[in-house]
mmCIF file of C-alpha atoms in Angstrom:
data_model
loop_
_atom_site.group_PDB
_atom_site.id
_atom_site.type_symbol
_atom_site.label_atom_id
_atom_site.label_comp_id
_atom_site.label_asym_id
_atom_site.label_seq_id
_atom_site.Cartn_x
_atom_site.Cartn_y
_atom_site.Cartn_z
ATOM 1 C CA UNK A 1 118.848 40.866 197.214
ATOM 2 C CA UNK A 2 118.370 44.098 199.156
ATOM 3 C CA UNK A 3 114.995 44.699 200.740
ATOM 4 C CA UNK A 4 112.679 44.106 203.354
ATOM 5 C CA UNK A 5 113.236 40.733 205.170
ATOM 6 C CA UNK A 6 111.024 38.107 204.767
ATOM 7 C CA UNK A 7 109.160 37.442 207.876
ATOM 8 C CA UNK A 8 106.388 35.705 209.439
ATOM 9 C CA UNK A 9 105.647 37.994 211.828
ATOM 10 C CA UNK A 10 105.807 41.851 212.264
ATOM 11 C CA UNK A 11 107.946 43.972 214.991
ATOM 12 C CA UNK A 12 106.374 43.944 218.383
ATOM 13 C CA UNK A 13 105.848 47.124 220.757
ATOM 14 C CA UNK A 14 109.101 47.285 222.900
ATOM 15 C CA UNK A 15 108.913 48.666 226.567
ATOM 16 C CA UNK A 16 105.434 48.060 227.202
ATOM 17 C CA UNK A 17 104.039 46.291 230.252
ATOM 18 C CA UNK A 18 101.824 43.766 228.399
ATOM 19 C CA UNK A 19 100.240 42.638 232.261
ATOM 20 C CA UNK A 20 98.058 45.762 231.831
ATOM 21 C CA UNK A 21 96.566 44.690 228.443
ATOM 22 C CA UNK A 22 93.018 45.912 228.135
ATOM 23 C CA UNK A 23 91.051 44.419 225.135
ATOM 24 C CA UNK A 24 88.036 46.317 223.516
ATOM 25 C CA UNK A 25 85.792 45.480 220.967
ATOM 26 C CA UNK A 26 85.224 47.982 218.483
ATOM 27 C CA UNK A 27 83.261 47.662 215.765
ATOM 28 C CA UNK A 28 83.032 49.521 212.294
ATOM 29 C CA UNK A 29 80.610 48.633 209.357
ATOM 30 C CA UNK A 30 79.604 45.606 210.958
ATOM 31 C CA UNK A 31 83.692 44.683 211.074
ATOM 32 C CA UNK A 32 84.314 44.075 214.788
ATOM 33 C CA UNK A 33 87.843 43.313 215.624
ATOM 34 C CA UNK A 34 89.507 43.324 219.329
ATOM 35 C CA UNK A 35 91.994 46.422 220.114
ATOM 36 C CA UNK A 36 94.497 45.635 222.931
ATOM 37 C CA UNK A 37 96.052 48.494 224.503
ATOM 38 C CA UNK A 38 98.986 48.286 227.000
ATOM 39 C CA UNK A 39 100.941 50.782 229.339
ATOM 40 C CA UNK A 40 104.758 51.675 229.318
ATOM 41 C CA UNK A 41 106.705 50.134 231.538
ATOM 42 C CA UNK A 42 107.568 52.376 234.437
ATOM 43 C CA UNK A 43 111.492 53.065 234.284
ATOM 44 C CA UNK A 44 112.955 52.493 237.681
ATOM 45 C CA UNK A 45 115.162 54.778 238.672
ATOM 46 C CA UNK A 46 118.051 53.135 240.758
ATOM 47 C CA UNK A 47 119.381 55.320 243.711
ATOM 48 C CA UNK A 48 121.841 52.902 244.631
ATOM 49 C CA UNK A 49 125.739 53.524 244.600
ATOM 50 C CA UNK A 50 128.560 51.658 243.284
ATOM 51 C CA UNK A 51 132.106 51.994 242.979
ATOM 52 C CA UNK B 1 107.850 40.541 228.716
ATOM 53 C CA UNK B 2 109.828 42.688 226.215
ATOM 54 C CA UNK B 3 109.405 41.877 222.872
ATOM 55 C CA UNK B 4 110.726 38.549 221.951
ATOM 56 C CA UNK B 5 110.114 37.882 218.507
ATOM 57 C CA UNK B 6 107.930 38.468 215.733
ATOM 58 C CA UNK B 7 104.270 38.729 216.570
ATOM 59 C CA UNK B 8 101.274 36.596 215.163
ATOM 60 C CA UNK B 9 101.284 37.418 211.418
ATOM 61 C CA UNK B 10 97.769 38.325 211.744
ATOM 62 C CA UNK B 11 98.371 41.090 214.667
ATOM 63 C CA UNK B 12 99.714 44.577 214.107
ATOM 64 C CA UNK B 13 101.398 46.332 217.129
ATOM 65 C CA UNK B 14 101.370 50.002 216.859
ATOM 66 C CA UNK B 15 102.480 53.236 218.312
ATOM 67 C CA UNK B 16 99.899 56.001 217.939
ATOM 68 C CA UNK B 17 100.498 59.679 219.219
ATOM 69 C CA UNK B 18 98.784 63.092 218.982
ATOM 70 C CA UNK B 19 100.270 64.883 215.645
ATOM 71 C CA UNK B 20 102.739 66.763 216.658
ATOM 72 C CA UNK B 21 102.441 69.934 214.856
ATOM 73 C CA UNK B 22 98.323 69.662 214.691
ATOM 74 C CA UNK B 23 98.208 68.949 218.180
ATOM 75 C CA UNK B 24 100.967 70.008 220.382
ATOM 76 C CA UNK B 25 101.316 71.352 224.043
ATOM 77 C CA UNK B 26 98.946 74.115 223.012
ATOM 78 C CA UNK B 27 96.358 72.057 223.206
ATOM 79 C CA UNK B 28 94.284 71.781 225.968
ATOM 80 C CA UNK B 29 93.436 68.356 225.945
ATOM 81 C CA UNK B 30 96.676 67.321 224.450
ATOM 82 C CA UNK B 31 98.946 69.392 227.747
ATOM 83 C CA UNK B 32 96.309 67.603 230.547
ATOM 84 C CA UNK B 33 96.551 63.951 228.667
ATOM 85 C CA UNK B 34 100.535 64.304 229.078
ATOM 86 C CA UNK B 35 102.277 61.134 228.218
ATOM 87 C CA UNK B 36 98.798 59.160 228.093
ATOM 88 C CA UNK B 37 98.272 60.756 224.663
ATOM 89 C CA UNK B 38 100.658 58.242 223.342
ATOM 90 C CA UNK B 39 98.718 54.977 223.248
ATOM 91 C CA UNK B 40 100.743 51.568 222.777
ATOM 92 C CA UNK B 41 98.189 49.488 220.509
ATOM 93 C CA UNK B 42 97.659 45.784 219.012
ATOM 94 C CA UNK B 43 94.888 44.757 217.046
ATOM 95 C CA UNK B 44 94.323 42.808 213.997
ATOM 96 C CA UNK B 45 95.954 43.189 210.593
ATOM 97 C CA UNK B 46 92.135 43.745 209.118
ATOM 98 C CA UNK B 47 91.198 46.530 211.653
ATOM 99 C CA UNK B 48 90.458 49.988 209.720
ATOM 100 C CA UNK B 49 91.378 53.758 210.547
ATOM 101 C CA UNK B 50 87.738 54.125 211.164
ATOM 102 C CA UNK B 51 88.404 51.352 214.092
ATOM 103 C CA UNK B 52 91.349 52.927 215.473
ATOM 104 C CA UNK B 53 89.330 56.706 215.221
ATOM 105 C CA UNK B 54 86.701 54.989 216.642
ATOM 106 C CA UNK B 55 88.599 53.708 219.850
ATOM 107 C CA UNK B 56 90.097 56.603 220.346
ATOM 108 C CA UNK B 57 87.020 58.831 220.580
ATOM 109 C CA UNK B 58 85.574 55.774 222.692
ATOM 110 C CA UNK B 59 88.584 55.986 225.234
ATOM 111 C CA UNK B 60 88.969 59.795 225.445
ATOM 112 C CA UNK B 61 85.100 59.671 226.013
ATOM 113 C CA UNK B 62 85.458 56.941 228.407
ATOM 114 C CA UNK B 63 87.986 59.002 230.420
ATOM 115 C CA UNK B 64 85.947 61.974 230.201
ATOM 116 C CA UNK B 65 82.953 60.186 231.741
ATOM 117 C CA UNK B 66 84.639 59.158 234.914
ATOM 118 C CA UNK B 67 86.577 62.405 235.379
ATOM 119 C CA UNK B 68 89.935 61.245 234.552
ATOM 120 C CA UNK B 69 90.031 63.413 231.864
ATOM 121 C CA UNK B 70 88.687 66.889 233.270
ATOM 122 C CA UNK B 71 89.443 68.868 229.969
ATOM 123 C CA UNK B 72 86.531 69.336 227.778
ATOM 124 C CA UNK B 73 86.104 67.488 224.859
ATOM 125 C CA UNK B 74 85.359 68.520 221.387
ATOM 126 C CA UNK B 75 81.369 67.933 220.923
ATOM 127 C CA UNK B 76 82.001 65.389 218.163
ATOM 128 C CA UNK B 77 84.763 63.357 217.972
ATOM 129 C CA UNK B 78 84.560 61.812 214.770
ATOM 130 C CA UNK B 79 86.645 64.254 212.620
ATOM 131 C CA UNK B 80 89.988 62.202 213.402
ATOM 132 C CA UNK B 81 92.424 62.667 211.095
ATOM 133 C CA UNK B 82 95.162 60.091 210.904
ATOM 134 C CA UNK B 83 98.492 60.203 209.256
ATOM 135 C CA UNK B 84 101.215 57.905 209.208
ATOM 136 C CA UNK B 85 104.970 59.126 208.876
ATOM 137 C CA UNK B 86 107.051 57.021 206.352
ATOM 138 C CA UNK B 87 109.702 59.532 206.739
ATOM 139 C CA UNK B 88 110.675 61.558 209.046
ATOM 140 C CA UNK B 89 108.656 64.867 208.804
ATOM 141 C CA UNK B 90 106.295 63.878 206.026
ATOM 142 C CA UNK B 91 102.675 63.051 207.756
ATOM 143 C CA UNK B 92 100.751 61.139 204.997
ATOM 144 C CA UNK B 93 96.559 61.233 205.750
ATOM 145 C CA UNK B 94 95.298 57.759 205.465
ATOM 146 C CA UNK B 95 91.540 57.328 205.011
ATOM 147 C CA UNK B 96 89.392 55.143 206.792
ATOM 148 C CA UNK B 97 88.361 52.571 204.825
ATOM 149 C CA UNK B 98 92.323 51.276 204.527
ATOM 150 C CA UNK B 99 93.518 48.383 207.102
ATOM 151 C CA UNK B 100 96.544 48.317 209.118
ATOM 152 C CA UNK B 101 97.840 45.828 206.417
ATOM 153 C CA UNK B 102 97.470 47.937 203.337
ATOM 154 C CA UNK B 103 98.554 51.018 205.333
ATOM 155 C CA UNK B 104 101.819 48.991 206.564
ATOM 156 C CA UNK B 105 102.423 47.237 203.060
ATOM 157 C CA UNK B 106 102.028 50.407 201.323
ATOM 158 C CA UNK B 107 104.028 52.761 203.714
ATOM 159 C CA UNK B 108 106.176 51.328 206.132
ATOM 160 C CA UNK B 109 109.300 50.442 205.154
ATOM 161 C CA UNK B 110 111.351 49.885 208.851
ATOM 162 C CA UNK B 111 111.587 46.951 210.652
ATOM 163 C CA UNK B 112 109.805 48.402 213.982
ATOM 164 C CA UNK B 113 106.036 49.222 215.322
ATOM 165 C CA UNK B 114 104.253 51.418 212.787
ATOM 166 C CA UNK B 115 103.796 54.886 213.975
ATOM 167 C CA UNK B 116 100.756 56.441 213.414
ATOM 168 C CA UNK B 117 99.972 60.263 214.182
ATOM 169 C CA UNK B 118 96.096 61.420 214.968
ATOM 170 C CA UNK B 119 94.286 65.303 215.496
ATOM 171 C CA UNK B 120 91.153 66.113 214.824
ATOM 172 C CA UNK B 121 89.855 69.461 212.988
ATOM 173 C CA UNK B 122 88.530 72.589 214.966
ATOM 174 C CA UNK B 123 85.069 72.656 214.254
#
């Protein structure tokens, strides 16, 4: 039937430079869990001309 | 790497950005942090709002500290609001004590990043 597709996993961030990851541990109520953060890729802009 | 794949069932990738009608370009803080308001996020399916509010008074501190971040911030940063937009349009306040899983399970219904929304209140 119709609905959401049954998957292991869940979507991942698209057009992020995952090189730059920085991981921080923040904790909450004595809960500490690890927050990665990563940077956008930097478009490239092409100057180059074709024909 | 672009994304290949689903990730680790236990991992939650997220988008998170300033709310846009709470706090748009007439903020201060919101106009000098530009396109670094928008933070690209993974963390564990367990993790809280209260973790996410938390890091993100801990990294606009952070940058405030060591002058990357020259606007001044608000003297306490723990009134972060967060929302989360199942539809376009409709911001839905989540409180703290939910996790990324309940918050996901409960309101996101696409097959892509969640996208979560944060402001905090004027004091």
């Amino acid at each position: 039937g119709e609905g959401r597709p049954l998957q292991k996993g869940r979507p991942r961030l698209k057009n992020v430079d995952r090189s730059t990851a920085q991981h921080n541990a923040v904790t909450v109520n004595n809960v500490t869990v690890i927050i990665t953060e990563f940077q956008p890729k930097q478009r490239k802009i092409s100057s180059g001309n074709s024909s | 790497d672009d994304a290949e794949g689903p990730s680790e069932s236990g991992e939650i990738e997220l988008v998170f950005r300033p709310h846009p009608l709470e706090m748009n370009e007439d903020n201060e803080l919101i106009r000098e942090l530009k396109d670094s308001s928008i933070r690209y996020i993974k963390t564990t399916a367990n993790a809280t709002i209260d973790h996410l509010s938390k890091y993100l008074a801990m990294r606009l501190t952070l940058a405030n500290r060591t002058g990357e971040l020259e606007t001044e911030l608000p003297s306490s940063l723990n009134n972060f609001c967060i929302y989360i937009a199942p539809t376009p349009d409709q911001y839905i306040g989540v409180g703290g004590s939910l996790t990324l899983e309940q918050i996901n399970e409960k309101y996101w219904r696409v097959n892509k990043p969640m996208e979560m929304f944060y402001s905090w209140k004027k004091e």
